[in-house]
Every structure is written in structure tokens, then in C-alpha cells.
Amino acid sequence: MSKSEMADEALFLLLHNEMVSGLYRTAEQGDGENGRCITKLENMGFRVGQGLIERFTKDTARFKDELDIMKFICKDFWTTVFKKQIDNLRTNHQGIYVLQDNKFRLLTQMSAGKQYLEHAPKYLAFTCGLIRGALSNLGIKSIVTAEVSTMPACKFRFFLAECLYFMHNLYPEVNDINYCYWKLQL
Amino acid sequence: MSKSEMADEALFLLLHNEMVSGLYRTAEQGDGENGRCITKLENMGFRVGQGLIERFTKDTARFKDELDIMKFICKDFWTTVFKKQIDNLRTNHQGIYVLQDNKFRLLTQMSAGKQYLEHAPKYLAFTCGLIRGALSNLGIKSIVTAEVSTMPACKFRFFLAECLYFMHNLYPEVNDINYCYWKLQL
């Protein structure tokens, strides 16, 4: 990695950290406050994702299909933002995709143990929004959730519009489609 | 500029915009609120600047003197963050430096006319902090202010510790040394 790339990456990591801690610093203490911060981060990610994909796909050929778009997200998009590719992509071919990153860049600065596991969601919300925003500008409505079991590995689940009706029947209590960490097993 | 560099730059610009607008969106309306947002952005910039310079100077030779540091900021540091060098560097050799960027990256997205001039300070505060943080980790205590007369050109003024005592005598009413847009002419 060149010096300039290293600095670019550091800039993103530092800015992201500032955004997360800045948001939590100004937030009041309270039960609902964590959820509100997560939603704000997710929304910020959404807008950044929209802008980024717009610039990024300006000169690329039109995508063949949904899977083609997903591959683009896993390779080009991920490499630009996180300097590595997604390690594993799975799908049920019915609108659910699971992307696994075994060394997710925004978690590598934290200890690999279990002690910071509860803090992981605030470092994932922005990225969930980022992908959702990117997909949205490519014409795909989705819900993106993230799950960490062992740091710094991370799974991102995409639920595309086609499976949402089914999901809603399965989990009628879930109303906020922008932010929910569903425990659905794929 | 390669595709990856372009995307890196877009990521920074988009994140910065989100940070500014996110902060202003959550701020309450009020007289003092703009100042508080500016201070927050400046502080965020400070911490990012500290982290960035740490990674950036890891393998560089020790700086000869103050001017050497300033040249590094104008060339390497500026190029990494803003993808261009500073256009002009001046100093009075008594602790005041003026850096001029004729096409400052964070202002180029705004119209070049006068109508958005009043919004310029919120797009400069982060950068003032960024430089102050970088200098601080290189052992130089400073105040950094910015001034725009014609968009997207911008002047950054550094007041180093040695001139602050003099400044304070000149402007005894200025107490917040972290944030002040002094009108001192160099």
C-alpha cells in the first residue's frame, strides 16, 4: 500500500471514529438514545453511499442483474471504502444476501476479545447505511443489517424488497425497517 | 487521477459534508448555536489531524525547523487530504504564517458567487482544527483561522505560540483561543 493510500485510509477511519464518538458525546443519556444514534449514523451512511455510488458508476457499464450488482458491491465498492474485498458472498436466490468480511476494517482497531462486542453495532451502522444508499441508487430497495459474533469478523445481511413482505409476515412486531438486527438464520 | 483516488476523495468530501450538515441538523436554533457547532467541528478536526499526522510522519525524517514543518503541511499533508498543494505560503518570521489555497477543495462544491459566503465558516472549521491538531502533534501550539473573500479561494492563518502573547495584548477581548476569526492583516 502506498503512502498516499495509507493516508487516505487513515483519514476515513479517523473521520468515521470522530463521527461515531462525536454523535455519542452530544447524545443525552437514556434508553432510546442509543437507537437514535444508530439511526442517525445509518442515515448519514445512506447519503454518503448514494453520493459515492453515483461518482463510482459514472463510467461503468450497466449491470446485468441483481447478482452482478452484488458482486460489484463485494469487490469494487468494498475495496474502495475498506481496502479489501468481501471474503464470502451467499444468497438464497430469493432476495436475501449475506456478505462476510473476516477482517472488517472498522472493527480491527478494537480488541478481538468479547469485551467490546456490545459496542460493535455503533461501528457498523454507518456501513449498513452506506450499502443501503449505494443499492438504493442502483434501483434496489433493501434493508441491511449487520452481525458480529467474533471480532473483527462481520456479516452483513441484505434483505431486498422482494423478501420484505415475507419478512413482515414472519416478524410483524418489527416496524422500523431502517434499523433492525434481525436474527434470521440463512 | 485514478478511479480509486477519485473514489477516496469523494468519500472524504461526502463524509465531511455529512458531518457538517449532521451537526447543524441536530443543533437547536439560537444565537450561540452556530459558534458551538463551529467549535465542535474544529475539535473533531483537531483529533483527526492528530491521528493523521501520527500515521503520516511515522517513517519521515525529523523536521529541521518550523519552516520545514510548514512546508510539509503545505505540500505532503495538503496533497493527501485535499489532493492539491497550497498555492502560496507567507510568513512574517515572527510566528504568523498565511497559507493560500486558490481552489480549496471543500468550497469548490459551492457556488463561486457571494450568496453562500456566509456559510463558508462551517466548511472551514474542520480544516482549521485539522491543521491545529497536526501541528500540535509536531510540537507546535497554534491558533488557526480561515478567511474567504472570493470563493473557492481561502486563506488559512496560523498564529504560533510565540506570537500569542502579543496577540492577546492587541485583542484582550478575545478569550476563546480555539475559535476566533481574527481580522489581523498580515
mmCIF file of C-alpha atoms in Angstrom:
data_model
loop_
_atom_site.group_PDB
_atom_site.id
_atom_site.type_symbol
_atom_site.label_atom_id
_atom_site.label_comp_id
_atom_site.label_asym_id
_atom_site.label_seq_id
_atom_site.Cartn_x
_atom_site.Cartn_y
_atom_site.Cartn_z
ATOM 1 C CA MET A 1 0.000 0.000 0.000
ATOM 2 C CA SER A 2 1.467 3.361 -0.988
ATOM 3 C CA LYS A 3 1.903 6.207 1.462
ATOM 4 C CA SER A 4 -0.916 8.148 -0.129
ATOM 5 C CA GLU A 5 -3.299 5.165 0.049
ATOM 6 C CA MET A 6 -2.358 4.610 3.682
ATOM 7 C CA ALA A 7 -3.100 8.232 4.481
ATOM 8 C CA ASP A 8 -6.393 8.099 2.590
ATOM 9 C CA GLU A 9 -7.434 5.079 4.564
ATOM 10 C CA ALA A 10 -6.379 6.641 7.858
ATOM 11 C CA LEU A 11 -8.397 9.736 7.007
ATOM 12 C CA PHE A 12 -11.550 7.683 6.505
ATOM 13 C CA LEU A 13 -11.036 5.623 9.661
ATOM 14 C CA LEU A 14 -10.349 8.702 11.770
ATOM 15 C CA LEU A 15 -13.305 10.604 10.360
ATOM 16 C CA HIS A 16 -15.592 7.652 10.936
ATOM 17 C CA ASN A 17 -14.425 7.327 14.537
ATOM 18 C CA GLU A 18 -14.954 11.038 15.113
ATOM 19 C CA MET A 19 -18.435 10.817 13.679
ATOM 20 C CA VAL A 20 -19.390 7.940 15.950
ATOM 21 C CA SER A 21 -17.868 9.362 19.115
ATOM 22 C CA GLY A 22 -18.990 12.913 18.304
ATOM 23 C CA LEU A 23 -22.561 11.711 17.944
ATOM 24 C CA TYR A 24 -22.498 9.717 21.173
ATOM 25 C CA ARG A 25 -20.798 12.553 23.042
ATOM 26 C CA THR A 26 -23.589 15.001 22.255
ATOM 27 C CA ALA A 27 -26.373 12.462 22.802
ATOM 28 C CA GLU A 28 -28.208 12.556 26.078
ATOM 29 C CA GLN A 29 -28.185 9.524 28.299
ATOM 30 C CA GLY A 30 -31.286 7.420 28.020
ATOM 31 C CA ASP A 31 -32.813 4.180 26.891
ATOM 32 C CA GLY A 32 -33.865 5.252 23.414
ATOM 33 C CA GLU A 33 -30.771 7.328 22.783
ATOM 34 C CA ASN A 34 -28.549 4.519 21.525
ATOM 35 C CA GLY A 35 -31.165 3.598 18.949
ATOM 36 C CA ARG A 36 -31.445 7.206 17.826
ATOM 37 C CA CYS A 37 -27.659 7.491 17.389
ATOM 38 C CA ILE A 38 -27.607 4.271 15.385
ATOM 39 C CA THR A 39 -30.387 5.564 13.143
ATOM 40 C CA LYS A 40 -28.554 8.857 12.624
ATOM 41 C CA LEU A 41 -25.346 7.043 11.681
ATOM 42 C CA GLU A 42 -27.304 4.778 9.363
ATOM 43 C CA ASN A 43 -28.876 7.805 7.665
ATOM 44 C CA MET A 44 -25.521 9.520 7.281
ATOM 45 C CA GLY A 45 -24.150 6.336 5.721
ATOM 46 C CA PHE A 46 -27.138 6.181 3.397
ATOM 47 C CA ARG A 47 -26.477 9.645 1.970
ATOM 48 C CA VAL A 48 -22.734 9.015 1.646
ATOM 49 C CA GLY A 49 -23.458 5.693 -0.105
ATOM 50 C CA GLN A 50 -25.789 7.409 -2.564
ATOM 51 C CA GLY A 51 -23.196 10.043 -3.425
ATOM 52 C CA LEU A 52 -20.373 7.562 -3.636
ATOM 53 C CA ILE A 53 -22.074 5.117 -5.980
ATOM 54 C CA GLU A 54 -23.099 7.977 -8.225
ATOM 55 C CA ARG A 55 -19.480 9.028 -8.758
ATOM 56 C CA PHE A 56 -18.287 5.460 -8.813
ATOM 57 C CA THR A 57 -20.561 4.075 -11.520
ATOM 58 C CA LYS A 58 -20.373 7.140 -13.760
ATOM 59 C CA ASP A 59 -18.266 5.342 -16.357
ATOM 60 C CA THR A 60 -19.115 1.692 -15.740
ATOM 61 C CA ALA A 61 -21.262 -0.445 -17.976
ATOM 62 C CA ARG A 62 -24.866 -1.092 -16.957
ATOM 63 C CA PHE A 63 -25.254 -4.024 -14.579
ATOM 64 C CA LYS A 64 -26.660 -7.283 -15.974
ATOM 65 C CA ASP A 65 -28.724 -8.272 -12.959
ATOM 66 C CA GLU A 66 -29.043 -8.212 -9.184
ATOM 67 C CA LEU A 67 -26.185 -10.657 -8.665
ATOM 68 C CA ASP A 68 -23.956 -8.535 -10.882
ATOM 69 C CA ILE A 69 -24.654 -5.547 -8.643
ATOM 70 C CA MET A 70 -23.910 -7.579 -5.535
ATOM 71 C CA LYS A 71 -20.586 -8.690 -6.956
ATOM 72 C CA PHE A 72 -19.751 -5.071 -7.699
ATOM 73 C CA ILE A 73 -20.539 -4.136 -4.081
ATOM 74 C CA CYS A 74 -18.397 -7.003 -2.774
ATOM 75 C CA LYS A 75 -15.417 -6.229 -4.973
ATOM 76 C CA ASP A 76 -15.074 -2.685 -6.293
ATOM 77 C CA PHE A 77 -17.170 -0.820 -3.749
ATOM 78 C CA TRP A 78 -15.767 -2.667 -0.737
ATOM 79 C CA THR A 79 -12.193 -2.326 -1.934
ATOM 80 C CA THR A 80 -12.568 1.415 -2.396
ATOM 81 C CA VAL A 81 -14.013 2.031 1.015
ATOM 82 C CA PHE A 82 -12.456 -0.714 3.130
ATOM 83 C CA LYS A 83 -9.313 -1.597 1.125
ATOM 84 C CA LYS A 84 -10.166 -5.277 0.835
ATOM 85 C CA GLN A 85 -12.759 -7.491 -0.826
ATOM 86 C CA ILE A 86 -15.623 -9.243 0.888
ATOM 87 C CA ASP A 87 -14.489 -12.761 1.823
ATOM 88 C CA ASN A 88 -17.700 -14.596 1.200
ATOM 89 C CA LEU A 89 -20.997 -13.910 -0.567
ATOM 90 C CA ARG A 90 -24.019 -16.152 -0.173
ATOM 91 C CA THR A 91 -27.606 -15.887 -1.305
ATOM 92 C CA ASN A 92 -30.819 -17.876 -1.020
ATOM 93 C CA HIS A 93 -31.781 -16.611 -4.525
ATOM 94 C CA GLN A 94 -34.940 -15.170 -3.008
ATOM 95 C CA GLY A 95 -33.749 -11.715 -2.130
ATOM 96 C CA ILE A 96 -31.505 -12.422 0.819
ATOM 97 C CA TYR A 97 -27.753 -11.939 0.548
ATOM 98 C CA VAL A 98 -25.102 -12.454 3.206
ATOM 99 C CA LEU A 99 -21.698 -10.805 2.860
ATOM 100 C CA GLN A 100 -18.977 -11.923 5.191
ATOM 101 C CA ASP A 101 -15.906 -9.827 5.923
ATOM 102 C CA ASN A 102 -13.458 -11.761 8.095
ATOM 103 C CA LYS A 103 -11.456 -8.670 8.994
ATOM 104 C CA PHE A 104 -13.785 -5.737 8.835
ATOM 105 C CA ARG A 105 -11.764 -2.556 8.711
ATOM 106 C CA LEU A 106 -13.882 -0.533 11.142
ATOM 107 C CA LEU A 107 -13.590 -3.226 13.800
ATOM 108 C CA THR A 108 -9.889 -4.023 13.537
ATOM 109 C CA GLN A 109 -8.936 -1.161 15.822
ATOM 110 C CA MET A 110 -10.928 -2.723 18.629
ATOM 111 C CA SER A 111 -9.774 -5.643 20.730
ATOM 112 C CA ALA A 112 -10.575 -9.052 19.278
ATOM 113 C CA GLY A 113 -11.999 -10.286 22.587
ATOM 114 C CA LYS A 114 -15.594 -10.337 23.708
ATOM 115 C CA GLN A 115 -15.347 -7.295 25.972
ATOM 116 C CA TYR A 116 -16.185 -4.703 23.319
ATOM 117 C CA LEU A 117 -18.755 -6.788 21.476
ATOM 118 C CA GLU A 118 -21.599 -4.644 22.800
ATOM 119 C CA HIS A 119 -20.027 -1.558 21.192
ATOM 120 C CA ALA A 120 -19.840 -3.172 17.753
ATOM 121 C CA PRO A 121 -23.279 -2.005 16.484
ATOM 122 C CA LYS A 122 -22.319 1.662 16.556
ATOM 123 C CA TYR A 123 -19.318 0.899 14.354
ATOM 124 C CA LEU A 124 -21.483 -0.995 11.869
ATOM 125 C CA ALA A 125 -24.498 1.296 11.489
ATOM 126 C CA PHE A 126 -22.784 3.731 9.135
ATOM 127 C CA THR A 127 -21.720 0.880 6.855
ATOM 128 C CA CYS A 128 -25.206 -0.643 6.815
ATOM 129 C CA GLY A 129 -26.489 2.731 5.633
ATOM 130 C CA LEU A 130 -23.636 3.072 3.156
ATOM 131 C CA ILE A 131 -24.571 -0.156 1.396
ATOM 132 C CA ARG A 132 -28.296 0.593 1.574
ATOM 133 C CA GLY A 133 -27.660 4.008 -0.019
ATOM 134 C CA ALA A 134 -25.480 2.527 -2.745
ATOM 135 C CA LEU A 135 -28.047 -0.179 -3.562
ATOM 136 C CA SER A 136 -30.844 2.356 -3.471
ATOM 137 C CA ASN A 137 -29.193 4.459 -6.176
ATOM 138 C CA LEU A 138 -28.771 1.300 -8.238
ATOM 139 C CA GLY A 139 -32.517 0.782 -8.039
ATOM 140 C CA ILE A 140 -32.580 -1.830 -5.283
ATOM 141 C CA LYS A 141 -34.619 -1.140 -2.167
ATOM 142 C CA SER A 142 -33.237 -3.065 0.755
ATOM 143 C CA ILE A 143 -32.742 -3.438 4.452
ATOM 144 C CA VAL A 144 -29.173 -4.007 5.569
ATOM 145 C CA THR A 145 -28.300 -5.406 8.966
ATOM 146 C CA ALA A 146 -25.014 -6.434 10.492
ATOM 147 C CA GLU A 147 -23.994 -9.115 12.939
ATOM 148 C CA VAL A 148 -20.754 -9.752 14.797
ATOM 149 C CA SER A 149 -20.003 -12.918 16.650
ATOM 150 C CA THR A 150 -16.203 -12.889 16.704
ATOM 151 C CA MET A 151 -14.338 -9.623 16.219
ATOM 152 C CA PRO A 152 -13.208 -8.404 13.764
ATOM 153 C CA ALA A 153 -15.302 -10.683 11.534
ATOM 154 C CA CYS A 154 -18.658 -9.365 10.489
ATOM 155 C CA LYS A 155 -21.692 -10.447 8.483
ATOM 156 C CA PHE A 156 -23.847 -8.029 6.533
ATOM 157 C CA ARG A 157 -27.297 -9.236 5.548
ATOM 158 C CA PHE A 158 -29.244 -7.622 2.731
ATOM 159 C CA PHE A 159 -32.964 -8.144 2.556
ATOM 160 C CA LEU A 160 -34.200 -6.954 -0.812
ATOM 161 C CA ALA A 161 -37.694 -5.630 -1.365
ATOM 162 C CA GLU A 162 -38.956 -8.930 -2.774
ATOM 163 C CA CYS A 163 -38.435 -10.721 0.512
ATOM 164 C CA LEU A 164 -39.717 -7.941 2.758
ATOM 165 C CA TYR A 165 -43.369 -8.880 2.518
ATOM 166 C CA PHE A 166 -42.472 -12.387 3.599
ATOM 167 C CA MET A 167 -40.288 -10.988 6.394
ATOM 168 C CA HIS A 168 -43.045 -8.741 7.623
ATOM 169 C CA ASN A 169 -45.371 -11.702 7.943
ATOM 170 C CA LEU A 170 -42.695 -13.557 9.869
ATOM 171 C CA TYR A 171 -41.850 -10.676 12.211
ATOM 172 C CA PRO A 172 -44.928 -8.439 12.439
ATOM 173 C CA GLU A 173 -43.501 -6.675 15.508
ATOM 174 C CA VAL A 174 -40.647 -5.153 13.519
ATOM 175 C CA ASN A 175 -41.755 -1.753 12.247
ATOM 176 C CA ASP A 176 -38.635 0.284 11.779
ATOM 177 C CA ILE A 177 -37.314 -1.163 8.544
ATOM 178 C CA ASN A 178 -34.318 1.166 8.535
ATOM 179 C CA TYR A 179 -32.795 -0.241 11.624
ATOM 180 C CA CYS A 180 -33.239 -3.746 12.882
ATOM 181 C CA TYR A 181 -30.831 -6.525 13.587
ATOM 182 C CA TRP A 182 -32.933 -9.475 12.695
ATOM 183 C CA LYS A 183 -31.817 -12.821 13.856
ATOM 184 C CA LEU A 184 -32.989 -14.643 10.813
ATOM 185 C CA GLN A 185 -30.661 -17.529 10.000
ATOM 186 C CA LEU A 186 -29.745 -18.079 6.412
ATOM 187 C CA MET B 1 -6.469 10.823 -11.144
ATOM 188 C CA SER B 2 -7.183 7.089 -10.946
ATOM 189 C CA LYS B 3 -10.624 5.709 -10.228
ATOM 190 C CA SER B 4 -9.592 4.637 -6.753
ATOM 191 C CA GLU B 5 -8.169 8.068 -5.933
ATOM 192 C CA MET B 6 -11.322 9.712 -7.206
ATOM 193 C CA ALA B 7 -13.448 7.483 -5.012
ATOM 194 C CA ASP B 8 -11.200 8.122 -1.999
ATOM 195 C CA GLU B 9 -11.575 11.814 -2.498
ATOM 196 C CA ALA B 10 -15.334 11.578 -2.938
ATOM 197 C CA LEU B 11 -15.568 9.556 0.275
ATOM 198 C CA PHE B 12 -13.803 12.281 2.233
ATOM 199 C CA LEU B 13 -15.860 15.085 0.697
ATOM 200 C CA LEU B 14 -19.129 13.266 1.305
ATOM 201 C CA LEU B 15 -18.221 12.355 4.877
ATOM 202 C CA HIS B 16 -17.190 15.914 5.605
ATOM 203 C CA ASN B 17 -20.453 17.264 4.209
ATOM 204 C CA GLU B 18 -22.427 14.764 6.252
ATOM 205 C CA MET B 19 -20.550 15.763 9.379
ATOM 206 C CA VAL B 20 -21.274 19.448 8.852
ATOM 207 C CA SER B 21 -24.915 19.050 7.918
ATOM 208 C CA GLY B 22 -25.496 16.331 10.528
ATOM 209 C CA LEU B 23 -24.168 18.613 13.235
ATOM 210 C CA TYR B 24 -26.244 21.575 12.112
ATOM 211 C CA ARG B 25 -29.357 19.440 11.699
ATOM 212 C CA THR B 26 -29.269 18.279 15.318
ATOM 213 C CA ALA B 27 -28.316 21.704 16.693
ATOM 214 C CA GLU B 28 -31.053 23.818 18.175
ATOM 215 C CA GLN B 29 -31.773 27.207 16.711
ATOM 216 C CA GLY B 30 -30.213 30.047 18.624
ATOM 217 C CA ASP B 31 -27.644 32.775 18.662
ATOM 218 C CA GLY B 32 -24.825 30.834 20.284
ATOM 219 C CA GLU B 33 -25.536 27.604 18.447
ATOM 220 C CA ASN B 34 -23.567 28.386 15.287
ATOM 221 C CA GLY B 35 -20.492 29.097 17.384
ATOM 222 C CA ARG B 36 -20.935 25.834 19.283
ATOM 223 C CA CYS B 37 -21.201 23.848 16.039
ATOM 224 C CA ILE B 38 -18.073 25.535 14.694
ATOM 225 C CA THR B 39 -16.207 24.684 17.893
ATOM 226 C CA LYS B 40 -17.356 21.052 17.688
ATOM 227 C CA LEU B 41 -16.221 20.759 14.070
ATOM 228 C CA GLU B 42 -12.930 22.373 14.976
ATOM 229 C CA ASN B 43 -12.423 19.875 17.794
ATOM 230 C CA MET B 44 -13.256 16.933 15.543
ATOM 231 C CA GLY B 45 -10.738 18.240 13.032
ATOM 232 C CA PHE B 46 -8.152 18.584 15.782
ATOM 233 C CA ARG B 47 -8.392 14.928 16.769
ATOM 234 C CA VAL B 48 -8.379 13.736 13.150
ATOM 235 C CA GLY B 49 -5.339 15.933 12.470
ATOM 236 C CA GLN B 50 -3.513 14.445 15.447
ATOM 237 C CA GLY B 51 -4.196 10.895 14.308
ATOM 238 C CA LEU B 52 -3.383 11.606 10.691
ATOM 239 C CA ILE B 53 -0.023 13.258 11.306
ATOM 240 C CA GLU B 54 0.952 10.401 13.595
ATOM 241 C CA ARG B 55 0.481 7.856 10.821
ATOM 242 C CA PHE B 56 1.855 10.174 8.206
ATOM 243 C CA THR B 57 5.173 11.059 9.808
ATOM 244 C CA LYS B 58 5.885 7.558 11.089
ATOM 245 C CA ASP B 59 8.660 6.977 8.572
ATOM 246 C CA THR B 60 9.732 10.511 7.727
ATOM 247 C CA ALA B 61 12.948 12.149 8.869
ATOM 248 C CA ARG B 62 12.802 14.597 11.763
ATOM 249 C CA PHE B 63 11.941 18.128 10.699
ATOM 250 C CA LYS B 64 14.736 20.693 10.655
ATOM 251 C CA ASP B 65 12.753 23.661 11.884
ATOM 252 C CA GLU B 66 9.388 25.374 11.979
ATOM 253 C CA LEU B 67 9.539 26.395 8.325
ATOM 254 C CA ASP B 68 10.314 22.809 7.376
ATOM 255 C CA ILE B 69 7.170 21.691 9.166
ATOM 256 C CA MET B 70 5.119 24.367 7.439
ATOM 257 C CA LYS B 71 6.384 23.256 4.045
ATOM 258 C CA PHE B 72 5.419 19.684 4.895
ATOM 259 C CA ILE B 73 1.912 20.845 5.797
ATOM 260 C CA CYS B 74 1.624 22.826 2.560
ATOM 261 C CA LYS B 75 2.855 20.012 0.330
ATOM 262 C CA ASP B 76 2.501 16.464 1.648
ATOM 263 C CA PHE B 77 -0.257 16.946 4.189
ATOM 264 C CA TRP B 78 -2.393 19.170 1.969
ATOM 265 C CA THR B 79 -1.972 16.883 -1.045
ATOM 266 C CA THR B 80 -3.060 13.855 0.948
ATOM 267 C CA VAL B 81 -6.182 15.438 2.312
ATOM 268 C CA PHE B 82 -7.161 17.910 -0.401
ATOM 269 C CA LYS B 83 -5.431 16.437 -3.487
ATOM 270 C CA LYS B 84 -3.526 19.616 -4.281
ATOM 271 C CA GLN B 85 -0.755 21.729 -2.810
ATOM 272 C CA ILE B 86 -1.154 25.076 -1.096
ATOM 273 C CA ASP B 87 -0.693 27.810 -3.705
ATOM 274 C CA ASN B 88 1.097 30.339 -1.580
ATOM 275 C CA LEU B 89 2.870 30.379 1.791
ATOM 276 C CA ARG B 90 3.869 33.598 3.508
ATOM 277 C CA THR B 91 5.282 34.365 6.930
ATOM 278 C CA ASN B 92 6.318 37.412 8.942
ATOM 279 C CA HIS B 93 9.066 35.274 10.556
ATOM 280 C CA GLN B 94 7.566 36.097 13.940
ATOM 281 C CA GLY B 95 5.170 33.218 14.310
ATOM 282 C CA ILE B 96 2.486 34.142 11.812
ATOM 283 C CA TYR B 97 2.005 32.083 8.645
ATOM 284 C CA VAL B 98 -0.535 32.562 5.898
ATOM 285 C CA LEU B 99 -1.402 29.687 3.564
ATOM 286 C CA GLN B 100 -3.421 30.472 0.497
ATOM 287 C CA ASP B 101 -5.381 27.844 -1.398
ATOM 288 C CA ASN B 102 -6.869 29.334 -4.557
ATOM 289 C CA LYS B 103 -9.244 26.436 -5.084
ATOM 290 C CA PHE B 104 -9.991 24.967 -1.698
ATOM 291 C CA ARG B 105 -11.499 21.522 -2.127
ATOM 292 C CA LEU B 106 -14.216 21.851 0.498
ATOM 293 C CA LEU B 107 -15.523 25.041 -1.080
ATOM 294 C CA THR B 108 -15.479 24.036 -4.745
ATOM 295 C CA GLN B 109 -18.853 22.338 -4.491
ATOM 296 C CA MET B 110 -20.444 25.638 -3.540
ATOM 297 C CA SER B 111 -21.268 28.411 -5.953
ATOM 298 C CA ALA B 112 -18.433 30.833 -6.623
ATOM 299 C CA GLY B 113 -20.687 33.853 -6.082
ATOM 300 C CA LYS B 114 -21.172 35.851 -2.934
ATOM 301 C CA GLN B 115 -24.502 34.303 -1.971
ATOM 302 C CA TYR B 116 -23.064 31.430 0.077
ATOM 303 C CA LEU B 117 -20.202 33.372 1.608
ATOM 304 C CA GLU B 118 -21.881 33.408 4.996
ATOM 305 C CA HIS B 119 -21.939 29.588 5.018
ATOM 306 C CA ALA B 120 -18.200 29.295 4.360
ATOM 307 C CA PRO B 121 -17.054 29.243 8.024
ATOM 308 C CA LYS B 122 -18.787 25.927 8.732
ATOM 309 C CA TYR B 123 -16.900 24.338 5.832
ATOM 310 C CA LEU B 124 -13.588 25.667 7.100
ATOM 311 C CA ALA B 125 -13.774 24.933 10.834
ATOM 312 C CA PHE B 126 -12.909 21.232 10.481
ATOM 313 C CA THR B 127 -9.845 22.084 8.412
ATOM 314 C CA CYS B 128 -8.673 24.738 10.895
ATOM 315 C CA GLY B 129 -8.829 22.050 13.581
ATOM 316 C CA LEU B 130 -7.157 19.510 11.300
ATOM 317 C CA ILE B 131 -4.095 21.714 10.857
ATOM 318 C CA ARG B 132 -4.040 22.737 14.511
ATOM 319 C CA GLY B 133 -4.107 19.048 15.521
ATOM 320 C CA ALA B 134 -1.367 18.139 13.067
ATOM 321 C CA LEU B 135 0.856 20.993 14.248
ATOM 322 C CA SER B 136 0.117 20.172 17.872
ATOM 323 C CA ASN B 137 1.437 16.629 17.446
ATOM 324 C CA LEU B 138 4.544 18.069 15.827
ATOM 325 C CA GLY B 139 5.111 20.131 18.955
ATOM 326 C CA ILE B 140 3.732 23.437 17.717
ATOM 327 C CA LYS B 141 0.943 25.108 19.662
ATOM 328 C CA SER B 142 -1.080 27.347 17.423
ATOM 329 C CA ILE B 143 -4.322 29.044 16.593
ATOM 330 C CA VAL B 144 -5.591 28.511 13.074
ATOM 331 C CA THR B 145 -8.182 30.761 11.494
ATOM 332 C CA ALA B 146 -9.591 30.885 7.989
ATOM 333 C CA GLU B 147 -10.816 33.666 5.772
ATOM 334 C CA VAL B 148 -12.675 33.650 2.482
ATOM 335 C CA SER B 149 -13.123 36.693 0.317
ATOM 336 C CA THR B 150 -13.747 35.100 -3.087
ATOM 337 C CA MET B 151 -14.933 31.517 -3.312
ATOM 338 C CA PRO B 152 -13.406 28.988 -3.637
ATOM 339 C CA ALA B 153 -10.154 30.723 -2.634
ATOM 340 C CA CYS B 154 -9.284 30.599 1.017
ATOM 341 C CA LYS B 155 -6.602 31.858 3.388
ATOM 342 C CA PHE B 156 -5.533 29.958 6.492
ATOM 343 C CA ARG B 157 -3.656 31.928 9.135
ATOM 344 C CA PHE B 158 -1.528 30.196 11.745
ATOM 345 C CA PHE B 159 -0.636 32.091 14.878
ATOM 346 C CA LEU B 160 2.069 30.158 16.686
ATOM 347 C CA ALA B 161 2.509 30.293 20.445
ATOM 348 C CA GLU B 162 5.326 32.826 20.253
ATOM 349 C CA CYS B 163 3.023 35.476 18.821
ATOM 350 C CA LEU B 164 0.034 34.749 21.031
ATOM 351 C CA TYR B 165 1.166 36.877 23.938
ATOM 352 C CA PHE B 166 1.491 39.791 21.562
ATOM 353 C CA MET B 167 -1.915 38.973 20.049
ATOM 354 C CA HIS B 168 -3.543 38.843 23.436
ATOM 355 C CA ASN B 169 -2.277 42.307 24.244
ATOM 356 C CA LEU B 170 -3.606 43.546 20.934
ATOM 357 C CA TYR B 171 -7.026 41.895 21.279
ATOM 358 C CA PRO B 172 -7.717 41.474 25.006
ATOM 359 C CA GLU B 173 -11.423 40.823 24.309
ATOM 360 C CA VAL B 174 -10.666 37.539 22.517
ATOM 361 C CA ASN B 175 -10.775 34.760 25.069
ATOM 362 C CA ASP B 176 -11.570 31.574 23.193
ATOM 363 C CA ILE B 177 -8.235 30.866 21.552
ATOM 364 C CA ASN B 178 -9.569 27.731 19.880
ATOM 365 C CA TYR B 179 -12.038 29.528 17.735
ATOM 366 C CA CYS B 180 -11.694 33.054 16.526
ATOM 367 C CA TYR B 181 -11.578 34.574 13.098
ATOM 368 C CA TRP B 182 -9.256 37.432 13.753
ATOM 369 C CA LYS B 183 -9.116 40.158 11.235
ATOM 370 C CA LEU B 184 -5.439 40.812 11.663
ATOM 371 C CA GLN B 185 -3.881 41.793 8.361
ATOM 372 C CA LEU B 186 -0.522 40.305 7.546
#
